[in-house]
């Protein structure tokens, strides 16, 4: 545990949608601050005037709030070290530039301002760039990284700190802000490790001991080589919010991308994650993104939701789908909107159907397709499922037997209904699945869904009989 008050920062750029990699970096900073009783600072890197967007900035704020990552200092919160948007800190950057210029550590060339390294200089022809460059015999920057361990990197060329357009570059503003905001730990992606020697040189030039660095592993694409980017499928946090994933499930999944609690647990409450999280537990090896695992984690959280919260979550998703499709002029969209409105306008049936489906789904985004046949008699029949079921034995005969059973079966007990179907199957020398498959096809048009007995109970005897008889007549 650090001896001084921990101050960490998350510094996103509002130049695109908020993606998995940024969210994981924010989370590790937030967890470390909460674990140590420190301060989590949100700092906005918005010096790129051409690419910055207030829309993307709003997405950053909304995504952090949705994930439960409250910041202690930053936009909307204030603090002693603001402003917290780099676009509003120009006077501070000019003040620090003047310090370097006064010390002879900055100079102008080609309209830009360069940082001057210390050491003997020599002119060397660079074959890669096909020109002569000035090399500096500089001592290596030593980085005792809390994850990577001992790292030495040497900067042997001066580098730009202010562009010719007068704007400061990333390296300069990061170091100045970390100094001014008294940041103690810099937790960021491994791809920034190559920048760290430049940052160490700047810290030294300002006479400041660098913060402790912790470079976390990259998140790799789910398939193939390479770092996951915001263009890859499943990369955007906003997508999971739209699809109805639970924020606590996404946080749980993200924390395990490169960190483990010391055992093989996949699901932990946030209080337990905060208690256990520490930088030595972060892996050096890169983590591979796995959306199926995220869905599995989300399913576990959904399963444990109290009924009222699950119902509210499900209803909210149906309402979002209605809103999203309301202006779409296609017949399919209009039919979907009508179906979803029908579902939420029947609260008693909606409650029964949703709670019956709760143990079976990985996300509420599955619910409209998974449960549509409960709310409409005009449900489609899956042709592939029909072909498979109807090719086995004598499905019509099995359906006739089921119709007779349904007329008199006890619909008040799932167990009694299941036992009756099993007895019917045994008497015919068949298995429960032989009857279940044709019953499910006739009643729902598909081969997936909640238990067949639960489906029968919720639909009721009359609707089940009508559907079976209609299917048999058309078969």
Short mmCIF file of C-alpha atoms in Angstrom, two decimals:
data_model
loop_
_atom_site.label_atom_id
_atom_site.label_comp_id
_atom_site.label_asym_id
_atom_site.label_seq_id
_atom_site.Cartn_x
_atom_site.Cartn_y
_atom_site.Cartn_z
CA UNK A 1 0.00 0.00 0.00
CA UNK A 2 1.42 3.44 -0.93
CA UNK A 3 2.53 5.58 2.00
CA UNK A 4 1.30 8.88 0.49
CA UNK A 5 -2.19 9.79 -0.69
CA UNK A 6 -2.76 8.20 -4.10
CA UNK A 7 -3.86 10.45 -6.95
CA UNK A 8 -4.59 8.80 -10.30
CA UNK A 9 -6.05 10.23 -13.47
CA UNK A 10 -7.99 9.05 -16.48
CA UNK A 11 -7.40 11.32 -19.46
CA UNK A 12 -9.57 10.42 -22.48
CA UNK A 13 -9.75 12.34 -25.75
CA UNK A 14 -13.25 13.21 -27.05
CA UNK A 15 -12.40 12.21 -30.61
CA UNK A 16 -14.50 9.05 -30.87
CA UNK A 17 -16.91 6.78 -29.06
CA UNK A 18 -15.90 5.32 -25.69
CA UNK A 19 -14.42 1.87 -26.23
CA UNK A 20 -13.49 -1.19 -24.22
CA UNK A 21 -9.80 -0.28 -23.91
CA UNK A 22 -10.52 3.19 -22.54
CA UNK A 23 -13.14 1.82 -20.16
CA UNK A 24 -10.71 -0.79 -18.81
CA UNK A 25 -8.02 1.89 -18.29
CA UNK A 26 -10.53 4.10 -16.48
CA UNK A 27 -11.64 1.13 -14.36
CA UNK A 28 -8.14 0.15 -13.26
CA UNK A 29 -7.45 3.76 -12.24
CA UNK A 30 -10.78 4.01 -10.43
CA UNK A 31 -10.31 0.67 -8.66
CA UNK A 32 -6.82 1.62 -7.50
CA UNK A 33 -8.09 4.93 -6.15
CA UNK A 34 -10.93 3.24 -4.30
CA UNK A 35 -8.70 0.41 -3.04
CA UNK A 36 -6.16 2.85 -1.59
CA UNK A 37 -8.58 5.53 -0.44
CA UNK A 38 -7.07 7.86 -3.02
CA UNK A 39 -8.42 10.35 -5.56
CA UNK A 40 -9.67 9.57 -9.07
CA UNK A 41 -9.19 12.55 -11.39
CA UNK A 42 -10.96 12.88 -14.74
CA UNK A 43 -8.95 15.04 -17.14
CA UNK A 44 -10.08 15.68 -20.71
CA UNK A 45 -7.41 15.73 -23.43
CA UNK A 46 -9.18 18.01 -25.88
CA UNK A 47 -6.32 19.92 -27.49
CA UNK A 48 -7.04 18.38 -30.91
CA UNK A 49 -9.47 21.07 -32.04
CA UNK A 50 -10.20 19.50 -35.42
CA UNK A 51 -11.22 16.08 -34.08
CA UNK A 52 -12.78 17.00 -30.72
CA UNK A 53 -16.54 16.64 -30.38
CA UNK A 54 -18.89 17.68 -27.59
CA UNK A 55 -21.01 14.66 -28.55
CA UNK A 56 -18.12 12.30 -27.87
CA UNK A 57 -17.35 14.15 -24.64
CA UNK A 58 -20.93 13.55 -23.53
CA UNK A 59 -20.56 9.86 -24.38
CA UNK A 60 -17.46 9.67 -22.14
CA UNK A 61 -19.33 11.21 -19.21
CA UNK A 62 -22.43 9.06 -19.75
CA UNK A 63 -20.41 5.84 -20.11
CA UNK A 64 -18.39 6.46 -16.95
CA UNK A 65 -21.55 7.22 -14.99
CA UNK A 66 -23.31 4.16 -16.41
CA UNK A 67 -20.39 1.97 -15.34
CA UNK A 68 -20.50 3.51 -11.85
CA UNK A 69 -17.07 5.16 -12.09
CA UNK A 70 -17.62 8.40 -10.22
CA UNK A 71 -14.73 10.85 -10.38
CA UNK A 72 -13.56 12.88 -7.39
CA UNK A 73 -12.13 15.78 -9.37
CA UNK A 74 -12.82 16.84 -12.92
CA UNK A 75 -15.49 18.39 -15.14
CA UNK A 76 -18.70 18.90 -13.23
CA UNK A 77 -16.98 18.15 -9.91
CA UNK A 78 -14.29 20.82 -9.74
CA UNK A 79 -11.23 20.49 -7.53
CA UNK A 80 -8.13 22.37 -6.44
CA UNK A 81 -6.14 21.69 -9.62
CA UNK A 82 -8.51 22.72 -12.42
CA UNK A 83 -9.44 23.49 -15.04
CA UNK A 84 -9.72 19.82 -15.99
CA UNK A 85 -10.03 20.28 -19.74
CA UNK A 86 -6.68 20.74 -21.46
CA UNK A 87 -8.22 23.23 -23.89
CA UNK A 88 -8.69 25.55 -20.90
CA UNK A 89 -5.13 25.19 -19.54
CA UNK A 90 -3.11 27.06 -22.18
CA UNK A 91 -1.82 29.67 -19.71
CA UNK A 92 -0.48 26.87 -17.49
CA UNK A 93 1.33 25.26 -20.43
CA UNK A 94 2.89 28.59 -21.42
CA UNK A 95 4.10 29.06 -17.85
CA UNK A 96 5.83 25.68 -17.85
CA UNK A 97 7.27 26.29 -21.32
CA UNK A 98 8.81 29.52 -20.04
CA UNK A 99 10.54 27.52 -17.30
CA UNK A 100 12.16 25.24 -19.88
CA UNK A 101 13.17 28.18 -22.06
CA UNK A 102 14.71 30.00 -19.10
CA UNK A 103 16.73 26.88 -18.27
CA UNK A 104 17.92 26.50 -21.86
CA UNK A 105 15.95 23.27 -22.32
CA UNK A 106 13.67 24.43 -25.17
CA UNK A 107 14.41 26.01 -28.54
CA UNK A 108 12.67 26.93 -31.78
CA UNK A 109 13.25 25.15 -35.09
CA UNK A 110 11.13 25.05 -38.23
CA UNK A 111 8.40 27.01 -36.46
CA UNK A 112 8.01 24.43 -33.69
CA UNK A 113 9.43 24.35 -30.16
CA UNK A 114 11.70 21.44 -29.31
CA UNK A 115 12.76 19.94 -26.00
CA UNK A 116 16.53 19.85 -25.64
CA UNK A 117 18.10 16.72 -24.18
CA UNK A 118 21.31 16.92 -22.18
CA UNK A 119 24.43 15.17 -23.47
CA UNK A 120 27.12 15.23 -26.12
CA UNK A 121 25.75 15.74 -29.65
CA UNK A 122 26.81 14.25 -32.96
CA UNK A 123 25.53 14.29 -36.53
CA UNK A 124 24.53 10.85 -37.83
CA UNK A 125 23.02 9.78 -41.15
CA UNK A 126 19.74 7.96 -40.54
CA UNK A 127 19.30 5.37 -43.30
CA UNK A 128 15.63 4.82 -42.49
CA UNK A 129 14.75 8.51 -42.83
CA UNK A 130 17.45 9.15 -45.43
CA UNK A 131 18.76 12.28 -43.75
CA UNK A 132 21.30 13.47 -41.20
CA UNK A 133 19.98 13.81 -37.66
CA UNK A 134 21.41 15.04 -34.39
CA UNK A 135 21.93 12.26 -31.86
CA UNK A 136 22.45 12.89 -28.15
CA UNK A 137 24.60 10.65 -25.95
CA UNK A 138 21.97 10.50 -23.23
CA UNK A 139 21.80 8.24 -20.18
CA UNK A 140 18.88 5.77 -20.18
CA UNK A 141 15.64 6.73 -18.47
CA UNK A 142 15.03 4.14 -15.76
CA UNK A 143 11.42 3.19 -15.17
CA UNK A 144 10.48 0.95 -12.25
CA UNK A 145 7.11 -0.01 -13.63
CA UNK A 146 4.69 -1.49 -11.10
CA UNK A 147 3.58 -4.08 -13.67
CA UNK A 148 6.42 -4.36 -16.19
CA UNK A 149 9.24 -4.19 -13.66
CA UNK A 150 12.60 -2.61 -14.47
CA UNK A 151 12.57 -0.86 -17.85
CA UNK A 152 15.34 1.20 -19.44
CA UNK A 153 14.73 3.33 -22.49
CA UNK A 154 17.04 5.93 -24.00
CA UNK A 155 15.93 9.10 -25.73
CA UNK A 156 18.70 10.13 -28.11
CA UNK A 157 16.95 12.85 -30.14
CA UNK A 158 15.34 16.15 -29.18
CA UNK A 159 11.58 16.11 -29.66
CA UNK A 160 8.82 18.60 -30.38
CA UNK A 161 6.79 19.91 -27.44
CA UNK A 162 4.88 22.71 -29.26
CA UNK A 163 3.79 22.33 -32.89
CA UNK A 164 4.28 25.03 -35.47
CA UNK A 165 0.58 25.93 -35.08
CA UNK A 166 1.29 26.92 -31.47
CA UNK A 167 -0.44 23.96 -29.82
CA UNK A 168 1.37 21.81 -27.23
CA UNK A 169 1.86 18.11 -27.96
CA UNK A 170 0.65 15.12 -25.97
CA UNK A 171 3.94 14.45 -24.17
CA UNK A 172 4.28 17.99 -22.85
CA UNK A 173 0.71 18.53 -21.64
CA UNK A 174 0.57 15.13 -19.96
CA UNK A 175 3.68 15.78 -17.93
CA UNK A 176 2.70 19.35 -17.04
CA UNK A 177 -0.78 18.26 -15.96
CA UNK A 178 0.55 15.34 -13.94
CA UNK A 179 2.90 17.73 -12.13
CA UNK A 180 0.30 20.45 -11.60
CA UNK A 181 -2.38 17.97 -10.46
CA UNK A 182 0.04 16.12 -8.16
CA UNK A 183 -0.60 12.75 -9.83
CA UNK A 184 1.20 9.98 -7.93
CA UNK A 185 0.48 6.99 -10.20
CA UNK A 186 0.09 6.87 -13.99
CA UNK A 187 -1.89 3.75 -14.95
CA UNK A 188 -2.24 3.41 -18.71
CA UNK A 189 -1.97 0.99 -21.61
CA UNK A 190 1.24 -0.80 -22.50
CA UNK A 191 1.29 1.01 -25.84
CA UNK A 192 2.27 4.16 -23.92
CA UNK A 193 5.41 2.55 -22.51
CA UNK A 194 7.39 3.77 -25.52
CA UNK A 195 6.44 7.36 -24.60
CA UNK A 196 7.49 7.08 -21.00
CA UNK A 197 11.18 7.86 -21.50
CA UNK A 198 10.20 11.20 -23.06
CA UNK A 199 7.97 11.90 -20.09
CA UNK A 200 10.72 10.99 -17.62
CA UNK A 201 13.08 13.41 -19.38
CA UNK A 202 10.51 16.19 -19.06
CA UNK A 203 9.89 15.44 -15.38
CA UNK A 204 13.64 15.62 -14.76
CA UNK A 205 13.90 18.92 -16.64
CA UNK A 206 11.22 20.40 -14.38
CA UNK A 207 13.06 19.09 -11.31
CA UNK A 208 10.18 16.79 -10.36
CA UNK A 209 10.30 13.13 -9.38
CA UNK A 210 8.14 11.22 -11.88
CA UNK A 211 4.99 9.47 -10.65
CA UNK A 212 5.00 5.71 -10.40
CA UNK A 213 4.11 4.11 -13.72
CA UNK A 214 1.96 1.03 -14.27
CA UNK A 215 1.48 -0.04 -17.88
CA UNK A 216 -1.43 -2.43 -18.19
CA UNK A 217 -1.61 -5.15 -20.88
CA UNK A 218 -3.34 -4.55 -24.18
CA UNK A 219 -6.74 -5.96 -25.08
CA UNK A 220 -6.45 -8.09 -28.20
CA UNK A 221 -9.11 -8.70 -30.83
CA UNK A 222 -11.35 -11.69 -30.20
CA UNK A 223 -10.03 -13.30 -33.38
CA UNK A 224 -6.65 -12.86 -34.99
CA UNK A 225 -3.66 -10.76 -34.05
CA UNK A 226 -3.60 -7.14 -33.06
CA UNK A 227 -4.92 -4.74 -30.48
CA UNK A 228 -8.67 -4.27 -30.30
CA UNK A 229 -9.71 -0.93 -31.76
CA UNK A 230 -12.91 1.07 -31.62
CA UNK A 231 -13.70 -0.18 -35.13
CA UNK A 232 -13.86 -3.82 -34.04
CA UNK A 233 -17.16 -5.52 -33.32
CA UNK A 234 -18.09 -5.30 -29.65
CA UNK A 235 -15.58 -2.54 -28.91
CA UNK A 236 -17.92 0.29 -27.90
CA UNK A 237 -19.30 0.61 -24.37
CA UNK A 238 -22.36 2.44 -25.69
CA UNK A 239 -23.25 -0.73 -27.61
CA UNK A 240 -23.56 -2.79 -24.41
CA UNK A 241 -25.65 -0.10 -22.78
CA UNK A 242 -27.96 -0.06 -25.81
CA UNK A 243 -28.18 -3.86 -25.85
CA UNK A 244 -29.28 -4.00 -22.24
CA UNK A 245 -26.19 -5.45 -20.57
CA UNK A 246 -25.95 -4.74 -16.86
CA UNK A 247 -23.22 -2.22 -15.98
CA UNK A 248 -22.06 -4.29 -13.01
CA UNK A 249 -21.55 -7.27 -15.35
CA UNK A 250 -19.53 -5.17 -17.80
CA UNK A 251 -17.36 -3.85 -14.95
CA UNK A 252 -16.84 -7.37 -13.62
CA UNK A 253 -15.82 -8.57 -17.08
CA UNK A 254 -13.50 -5.61 -17.69
CA UNK A 255 -11.64 -6.02 -14.42
CA UNK A 256 -10.73 -9.59 -15.41
CA UNK A 257 -9.18 -8.44 -18.70
CA UNK A 258 -5.63 -8.42 -17.44
CA UNK A 259 -6.19 -8.82 -13.69
CA UNK A 260 -7.22 -11.71 -11.51
CA UNK A 261 -8.16 -11.88 -7.83
CA UNK A 262 -5.76 -14.73 -7.11
CA UNK A 263 -8.26 -17.48 -7.88
CA UNK A 264 -10.52 -18.57 -10.73
CA UNK A 265 -13.63 -16.61 -9.77
CA UNK A 266 -15.47 -15.00 -12.67
CA UNK A 267 -18.15 -13.12 -10.74
CA UNK A 268 -17.57 -10.79 -7.81
CA UNK A 269 -19.46 -7.86 -6.29
CA UNK A 270 -17.80 -4.50 -6.83
CA UNK A 271 -16.99 -4.10 -3.13
CA UNK A 272 -15.00 -7.34 -3.26
CA UNK A 273 -13.22 -6.27 -6.45
CA UNK A 274 -12.21 -2.98 -4.80
CA UNK A 275 -10.96 -4.83 -1.72
CA UNK A 276 -8.80 -7.23 -3.74
CA UNK A 277 -7.61 -5.02 -6.59
CA UNK A 278 -3.95 -4.06 -6.60
CA UNK A 279 -1.44 -3.38 -9.34
CA UNK A 280 0.82 -6.39 -8.59
CA UNK A 281 -2.17 -8.57 -9.52
CA UNK A 282 -2.26 -7.15 -13.06
CA UNK A 283 -0.81 -9.51 -15.67
CA UNK A 284 1.99 -8.64 -18.05
CA UNK A 285 0.55 -10.74 -20.87
CA UNK A 286 -2.10 -9.25 -23.13
CA UNK A 287 -5.77 -10.12 -22.62
CA UNK A 288 -8.01 -11.39 -25.41
CA UNK A 289 -11.49 -9.94 -25.68
CA UNK A 290 -14.24 -12.56 -25.50
CA UNK A 291 -17.79 -11.32 -25.96
CA UNK A 292 -19.20 -14.78 -25.22
CA UNK A 293 -17.59 -14.64 -21.80
CA UNK A 294 -19.05 -11.18 -21.22
CA UNK A 295 -22.49 -12.55 -22.13
CA UNK A 296 -21.94 -15.45 -19.71
CA UNK A 297 -21.02 -13.05 -16.91
CA UNK A 298 -24.04 -10.89 -17.72
CA UNK A 299 -26.29 -13.96 -17.58
CA UNK A 300 -25.05 -14.68 -14.07
CA UNK A 301 -25.91 -11.16 -12.95
CA UNK A 302 -29.33 -11.27 -14.63
CA UNK A 303 -30.13 -14.53 -12.89
CA UNK A 304 -29.55 -12.94 -9.48
CA UNK A 305 -31.60 -9.80 -10.10
CA UNK A 306 -34.64 -9.42 -7.83
CA UNK A 307 -37.88 -9.83 -9.76
CA UNK A 308 -38.88 -6.16 -9.67
CA UNK A 309 -35.50 -4.95 -10.91
CA UNK A 310 -35.39 -7.57 -13.67
CA UNK A 311 -38.88 -6.61 -14.80
CA UNK A 312 -37.97 -2.91 -14.85
CA UNK A 313 -34.80 -3.71 -16.80
CA UNK A 314 -36.73 -5.83 -19.31
CA UNK A 315 -39.49 -3.26 -19.75
CA UNK A 316 -36.91 -0.51 -20.26
CA UNK A 317 -35.34 -2.52 -23.08
CA UNK A 318 -38.70 -3.04 -24.80
CA UNK A 319 -39.36 0.70 -24.53
CA UNK A 320 -35.94 1.51 -26.02
CA UNK A 321 -36.63 -0.83 -28.94
CA UNK A 322 -39.99 0.86 -29.54
CA UNK A 323 -38.30 4.26 -29.52
CA UNK A 324 -35.53 3.07 -31.86
CA UNK A 325 -37.94 1.54 -34.39
CA UNK A 326 -40.82 4.01 -34.15
CA UNK A 327 -39.68 6.07 -37.13
CA UNK A 328 -38.55 3.19 -39.34
CA UNK A 329 -40.98 2.92 -42.29
CA UNK A 330 -40.59 -0.82 -43.04
CA UNK A 331 -43.37 -3.35 -42.43
CA UNK A 332 -41.02 -5.43 -40.27
CA UNK A 333 -40.26 -2.47 -38.00
CA UNK A 334 -43.95 -1.57 -37.70
CA UNK A 335 -44.80 -5.17 -36.79
CA UNK A 336 -42.06 -5.24 -34.16
CA UNK A 337 -43.25 -1.98 -32.60
CA UNK A 338 -46.82 -3.33 -32.46
CA UNK A 339 -45.61 -6.55 -30.82
CA UNK A 340 -43.48 -4.75 -28.23
CA UNK A 341 -46.32 -2.38 -27.37
CA UNK A 342 -48.63 -5.35 -26.99
CA UNK A 343 -46.16 -6.95 -24.59
CA UNK A 344 -45.77 -4.00 -22.22
CA UNK A 345 -49.49 -3.19 -22.33
CA UNK A 346 -50.30 -6.55 -20.70
CA UNK A 347 -48.50 -6.18 -17.34
CA UNK A 348 -49.65 -9.44 -15.75
CA UNK A 349 -48.68 -11.55 -18.77
CA UNK A 350 -45.49 -9.53 -19.26
CA UNK A 351 -44.45 -10.28 -15.68
CA UNK A 352 -45.08 -14.02 -16.03
CA UNK A 353 -43.27 -14.27 -19.36
CA UNK A 354 -40.25 -12.23 -18.30
CA UNK A 355 -39.74 -14.10 -15.03
CA UNK A 356 -40.14 -17.43 -16.85
CA UNK A 357 -37.44 -16.34 -19.31
CA UNK A 358 -35.05 -14.80 -16.77
CA UNK A 359 -32.95 -17.95 -16.15
CA UNK A 360 -32.51 -18.61 -19.87
CA UNK A 361 -31.23 -15.39 -21.42
CA UNK A 362 -27.77 -13.86 -21.56
CA UNK A 363 -29.05 -10.33 -22.12
CA UNK A 364 -32.42 -8.60 -22.22
CA UNK A 365 -31.74 -7.87 -25.89
CA UNK A 366 -32.75 -11.51 -26.49
CA UNK A 367 -36.18 -11.06 -24.89
CA UNK A 368 -38.19 -9.61 -27.81
CA UNK A 369 -37.29 -12.50 -30.12
CA UNK A 370 -37.25 -15.05 -27.29
CA UNK A 371 -40.74 -14.20 -26.01
CA UNK A 372 -42.62 -12.68 -28.94
CA UNK A 373 -44.96 -15.66 -29.44
CA UNK A 374 -46.43 -15.12 -25.96
CA UNK A 375 -47.89 -11.79 -27.05
CA UNK A 376 -49.15 -12.58 -30.56
CA UNK A 377 -50.87 -15.41 -32.37
CA UNK A 378 -49.15 -14.34 -35.58
CA UNK A 379 -45.76 -15.87 -34.79
CA UNK A 380 -43.42 -17.22 -37.49
CA UNK A 381 -42.53 -20.90 -37.85
CA UNK A 382 -38.81 -21.57 -38.26
CA UNK A 383 -38.58 -23.62 -41.48
CA UNK A 384 -35.30 -25.31 -40.54
CA UNK A 385 -36.66 -26.36 -37.16
CA UNK A 386 -39.89 -27.54 -38.78
CA UNK A 387 -37.98 -29.70 -41.28
CA UNK A 388 -35.87 -31.28 -38.55
CA UNK A 389 -38.76 -32.00 -36.18
CA UNK A 390 -41.16 -33.25 -38.84
CA UNK A 391 -38.57 -35.64 -40.27
CA UNK A 392 -38.37 -37.68 -37.06
CA UNK A 393 -40.86 -40.51 -36.65
CA UNK A 394 -44.55 -39.59 -36.79
CA UNK A 395 -44.76 -36.04 -35.38
CA UNK A 396 -48.43 -35.66 -36.32
CA UNK A 397 -49.35 -38.68 -34.23
CA UNK A 398 -47.34 -37.34 -31.30
CA UNK A 399 -49.07 -33.97 -31.65
CA UNK A 400 -52.53 -35.62 -31.63
CA UNK A 401 -51.58 -37.43 -28.42
CA UNK A 402 -50.38 -34.16 -26.90
CA UNK A 403 -53.63 -32.43 -27.81
CA UNK A 404 -55.61 -35.09 -25.95
CA UNK A 405 -53.26 -34.78 -22.97
CA UNK A 406 -53.54 -30.98 -22.88
CA UNK A 407 -57.35 -31.16 -22.78
CA UNK A 408 -57.30 -32.75 -19.32
CA UNK A 409 -53.79 -32.09 -17.91
CA UNK A 410 -53.18 -30.21 -14.66
CA UNK A 411 -51.96 -26.76 -15.80
CA UNK A 412 -51.55 -25.61 -12.22
CA UNK A 413 -48.38 -27.61 -11.66
CA UNK A 414 -45.31 -27.64 -13.92
CA UNK A 415 -44.18 -30.88 -12.30
CA UNK A 416 -47.51 -32.62 -12.87
CA UNK A 417 -47.58 -31.49 -16.50
CA UNK A 418 -44.01 -32.63 -17.09
CA UNK A 419 -44.75 -36.00 -15.49
CA UNK A 420 -47.80 -36.47 -17.72
CA UNK A 421 -45.77 -35.79 -20.88
CA UNK A 422 -43.01 -38.15 -19.71
CA UNK A 423 -45.57 -40.89 -19.02
CA UNK A 424 -47.02 -40.38 -22.50
CA UNK A 425 -43.57 -40.69 -24.05
CA UNK A 426 -42.73 -43.80 -22.04
CA UNK A 427 -45.98 -45.48 -23.05
CA UNK A 428 -45.11 -44.92 -26.70
CA UNK A 429 -41.55 -46.14 -26.28
CA UNK A 430 -40.17 -42.67 -26.97
CA UNK A 431 -38.33 -39.98 -25.06
CA UNK A 432 -39.57 -36.76 -23.47
CA UNK A 433 -37.65 -34.78 -26.10
CA UNK A 434 -39.60 -36.39 -28.95
CA UNK A 435 -42.81 -34.88 -27.59
CA UNK A 436 -41.28 -31.67 -26.35
CA UNK A 437 -39.80 -30.79 -29.76
CA UNK A 438 -43.08 -31.07 -31.66
CA UNK A 439 -45.00 -29.32 -28.89
CA UNK A 440 -42.53 -26.42 -28.82
CA UNK A 441 -42.58 -26.11 -32.61
CA UNK A 442 -46.37 -26.00 -32.73
CA UNK A 443 -46.81 -23.60 -29.83
CA UNK A 444 -43.86 -21.22 -30.38
CA UNK A 445 -42.59 -21.84 -33.92
CA UNK A 446 -39.04 -22.49 -32.75
CA UNK A 447 -36.90 -24.94 -30.78
CA UNK A 448 -35.63 -22.60 -28.05
CA UNK A 449 -37.32 -21.01 -25.10
CA UNK A 450 -38.22 -21.56 -21.47
CA UNK A 451 -39.34 -24.94 -20.18
CA UNK A 452 -42.17 -26.44 -22.20
CA UNK A 453 -44.28 -26.85 -19.06
CA UNK A 454 -43.70 -23.23 -18.03
CA UNK A 455 -44.59 -22.14 -21.56
CA UNK A 456 -47.84 -24.15 -21.42
CA UNK A 457 -48.75 -22.77 -17.99
CA UNK A 458 -48.23 -19.13 -18.97
CA UNK A 459 -50.01 -19.45 -22.33
CA UNK A 460 -52.90 -21.33 -20.77
CA UNK A 461 -54.82 -24.38 -21.93
CA UNK A 462 -56.99 -22.66 -24.54
CA UNK A 463 -54.13 -20.92 -26.35
CA UNK A 464 -51.97 -24.06 -26.32
CA UNK A 465 -54.79 -26.20 -27.73
CA UNK A 466 -55.66 -23.66 -30.40
CA UNK A 467 -52.04 -23.42 -31.54
CA UNK A 468 -51.52 -27.19 -31.63
CA UNK A 469 -54.72 -27.76 -33.59
CA UNK A 470 -53.89 -24.97 -36.04
CA UNK A 471 -50.39 -26.36 -36.62
CA UNK A 472 -51.71 -29.91 -37.07
CA UNK A 473 -54.28 -28.77 -39.61
CA UNK A 474 -51.58 -27.01 -41.64
CA UNK A 475 -48.98 -29.78 -41.36
#
